[in-house]
Amino acid sequence: MLSQFYILSARGDVIIRRDYLGNVPKNSAETFFRNAKFWKEGDEAPPVFNIDGVTYLHVKDGGVEVVATTRANMSPSFVLEFLRRICTIIKDYCGMLSEDAIRKNFVLVYELLDEVIDYGYPQSTSTDALKMFVLNEPSPVAPPAGINQMFGLHKGPTGVFKSVLDTNRTDGKGGRDEIFVDVVERLTCTFNATGTMSQAQVDGAIQVKSYLTGNPPIKIKLNDDLIIGACPLHPQISGSNSCFINLHFWASLQVANLDSFDIDRTISLKPAEGEFALMNYRTSTGFKPPFRLTCSVDSDPNSPLKAIMIIKLWCEIPSDKSTSGLEVEVPTPRYVQRVHCDLDSKAVAAQQQSWDYNEKTHMLKWKFKKCSGGQEFTMRSRLTLEKPFVPSLRTE
Amino acid sequence: MSAKITASKPKGEIGELTASLQSLCTMGKRSDQELRAQKRDVFKKVVHYLTIGMDMSSLFASMTSCANLSPDDMVLKKMLYLYITHYATQAPDLVGGLSISYKVFEARKFTRLQGEEGLQLKRLTACLMSLGDEGSAAENFDLSLGCEAIVAQIGMGRLHHNCNPIPASVAFVAQIGMGRLHHNCKRIPASVQSLKISNGSSSSSSSSSSSSSSSSSSSTENCQGCKEEKENVKGAKKIVDKILLYNLLNRIKEFSDWSQCQVIELAAAYEPSSEAEVYDMLNALEDRLTVPNSAVVLATTKAFLHFTLSMPAIHQQVLERLKEPLKSLISRDDPATAYAVLAHVLLLAKRAPIIFENEHASFYCRAHDPWYIKRIKMEILSEIAVTSNVYDIVTELTEYTRDVVHPNMAREAVKAVGRIALQVPDMGGIVERLLLFLDSHSEDVVAETLVQMKDLLRRYPDMAELLGAALRAGAADSLQDVRDRALFYYRLLQTSIAEATRIISPPLLAVTNFSEALSPEMKEQVFQEFNSFSVIFQAPSSTFVDEQPGYHTLDDEEAAAEGAGVV
């Protein structure tokens, strides 16, 4: 089972350390940090690696590394899921997971760890059960400004940083009963070189953050036109609202009652306190991509060493909706030296759009603060090349 | 880095802490609240220094006396226990004697504690008791006294199972403690006896009536864990008791995720006696595949695959059924868990590539995947390539070779294309692609292409144009050595092909299999160890597991005393 558990800051300082079995040498934290920082094959170490008979497993979250070591041949998913669960518990109790939060609440974290792992064996990790045994008070930490929330399904848009213990401590008048339900989806589309879509997938989750006292039963109702199927038997039903969703239905244990789901699409549950994912689903049909992008490259009539690239973006969502925080990344071939872009001057003046080129990574970024539906946006850029423009370069 | 701080500094800090601890031992003029808060602050500082590696063992006496003076402050007690457990094993001489007497003191209080706070304390004391360290016989006797107290508590705890979950929690903490104690000090008879009791309680709780609460399930789990640990130590083979297993499976929904994994592991080790039984087990575990925890899903996968190994038709169906959950797990946000699942998918793809043939689109790399995920995905793509999907896959891989920022990824992509060329019977188009890569301007890509071509030539020795292209690229290479050699061969070929064939290539057998891959026995063994590190490292566990004993055990100490080496 687990031999050691520690949490390292981004610089390699040990913030929390627990040794369970004693069969791994004491300097394993240094060994881990040295190897993880300077991994040969890439810029970060894989989540599982083995050095000298000791296997190191780590998960990175909130700027800290959560590491476990073991000498036994365990299941990697088991340990990695467990580390994730510990991150979630710390988030529930301290409000958020960051180096600062852990340093301020390290006694609380040690208490939680004592309850959660005993002699290297994971025990019960449900936030409710742990509440009974935790005595320390959390000290709140202000959230850092400007967290990048783009690519995480876990970081919901609510941005709530509250500790589960707050509801316990305050008496009836002070505490608020709150529950946050977010539907977070990630859409992945693969387009081939001609612009047609070769594959598309939506991964979604219903995330619930509950701060309700006493675990009252609640009911959640979903759209009536959802269908759950193992495999699509008939082609997509076209029509305004009906959609055929291939749902992979995952509900948390002991919590959700799905008996009435087939009848009227309700889920009744007693939510556990803290954060958990009520349902995960995946679908590959029944939607079209919200953006269309075309790109054309031509040689510049003024000089042979330059090329003009025109990128057009159509926002195909209905015009009453808009997106915020949109970024278009264009990787350029290696012989592009410099890039200069012209955007719609009104938009730049209103600070709605901007562009940026990183020479080291050859990445051109086009950023939108807000992009309303049903519109078309164009960007012209002049690329300076090392060699003269030749049609073969166009393919690149 | 958590290096130890040099000797000069600790004097200052330890001196400070000693002084403040001693001053806190007396009430002085401070109010109760203030005293409590100040004590907590000092203790927090001590724990902090402990974590970063400074040596705090000399503070032991003051810490204990300080804590004893506020006996009802649980937070203080917890911190004290943290301190003791940390040093009990690191500096046993310094702390050992004192800690044992402390433990005995606590044990005597143990049985007298009442009420809810008392229960908290009992749990902590149970944890502490079980930290066996070496000591003289007299101390061991005292320890065994402590153990007996706990054993009695377990007896009482069992009776209280159904009324109140908290005493049961004491019971199961104590059970783990027993396991630990047994592990460390096998000679204490009390611990052996208590293990028997805990085994008994596990079977009784599993045959108890339906009103068993979830806490008793966790106690069962802990017993299970300890039993396994013990058996691993003895090296005995796991003989799974059928009744116990059925009981556990019927109540599997009550367990926490981690206990479920353990139960399913147990199920995978069990040999079902008939086909009907296999179907029963499959149905019982079917809904575990929909749990969001990837560990449970993989454990269930292992169980399914092992049950149906002897029944090929069902095995095939099982593999089909597993496709959807595995695909959903791969596309999750968290790269670490996705990596573990992908490693297992690679193993399955190698064994039965047919199931994933049509799903190649789900293994395309996303732009923001970390490199280790991209690498595994490319390996999977090369395993599942057949004539029907090879064009799509190779096109996709060609796109990856254009990756400027990560030349390693470009190399992996070229490697994957080469592997596909070796597998698929009709490789004319792929060879053209490889030749195209030679024209790309990245050194890494060109070098990798040459390596792949070499493999191709070993397999199909008659590809003249391939040879020609390779030589041409070699001549353009930046390394002097390579250029010379390439030009040499070229001139030789120019003069007389027949001569060249005679000199350089005596009739070589075309190579069908490359021996760098694992032998079939090793592959079988890796498959047996599904859902463990063997799959990630692609080697059986004997190659990377290096078991070492845990904390000092009494037996080892004896051996050391007899003049053997240091443990």
PDB file of C-alpha atoms in Angstrom, chain A residues 222-237 241-249 261-262 265 279 281-283 285:
ATOM      1  CA  LEU A 222     -33.656  17.375 -16.861  1.00  0.00           C
ATOM      2  CA  ASN A 223     -35.073  18.013 -20.341  1.00  0.00           C
ATOM      3  CA  ASP A 224     -37.771  15.648 -21.425  1.00  0.00           C
ATOM      4  CA  ASP A 225     -36.229  15.082 -24.800  1.00  0.00           C
ATOM      5  CA  LEU A 226     -33.129  13.406 -23.544  1.00  0.00           C
ATOM      6  CA  ILE A 227     -32.678   9.849 -24.637  1.00  0.00           C
ATOM      7  CA  ILE A 228     -30.099   7.541 -23.277  1.00  0.00           C
ATOM      8  CA  GLY A 229     -28.922   4.860 -25.603  1.00  0.00           C
ATOM      9  CA  ALA A 230     -26.077   2.445 -25.773  1.00  0.00           C
ATOM     10  CA  CYS A 231     -25.604   2.916 -29.461  1.00  0.00           C
ATOM     11  CA  PRO A 232     -27.481   5.101 -31.898  1.00  0.00           C
ATOM     12  CA  LEU A 233     -29.831   2.883 -33.782  1.00  0.00           C
ATOM     13  CA  HIS A 234     -31.333   5.420 -36.064  1.00  0.00           C
ATOM     14  CA  PRO A 235     -29.892   8.521 -37.576  1.00  0.00           C
ATOM     15  CA  GLN A 236     -30.052  11.856 -35.895  1.00  0.00           C
ATOM     16  CA  ILE A 237     -33.518  13.270 -35.589  1.00  0.00           C
ATOM     17  CA  ASN A 241     -35.245  20.748 -29.900  1.00  0.00           C
ATOM     18  CA  SER A 242     -35.193  17.039 -30.006  1.00  0.00           C
ATOM     19  CA  CYS A 243     -31.767  15.644 -29.600  1.00  0.00           C
ATOM     20  CA  PHE A 244     -30.586  12.143 -29.268  1.00  0.00           C
ATOM     21  CA  ILE A 245     -27.942  12.101 -26.657  1.00  0.00           C
ATOM     22  CA  ASN A 246     -25.824   9.052 -26.154  1.00  0.00           C
ATOM     23  CA  LEU A 247     -25.540   9.444 -22.450  1.00  0.00           C
ATOM     24  CA  HIS A 248     -23.111   7.613 -20.379  1.00  0.00           C
ATOM     25  CA  PHE A 249     -24.856   7.885 -17.160  1.00  0.00           C
ATOM     26  CA  PHE A 261     -35.561   8.897 -14.359  1.00  0.00           C
ATOM     27  CA  ASP A 262     -37.144   6.811 -17.052  1.00  0.00           C
ATOM     28  CA  ARG A 265     -36.365  12.535 -16.089  1.00  0.00           C
ATOM     29  CA  MET A 279     -23.503  12.950 -13.716  1.00  0.00           C
ATOM     30  CA  TYR A 281     -22.111  12.199 -20.074  1.00  0.00           C
ATOM     31  CA  ARG A 282     -20.655  11.949 -23.507  1.00  0.00           C
ATOM     32  CA  THR A 283     -22.271  12.388 -26.864  1.00  0.00           C
ATOM     33  CA  THR A 285     -24.136  13.440 -32.337  1.00  0.00           C
TER      34      THR A 285
END
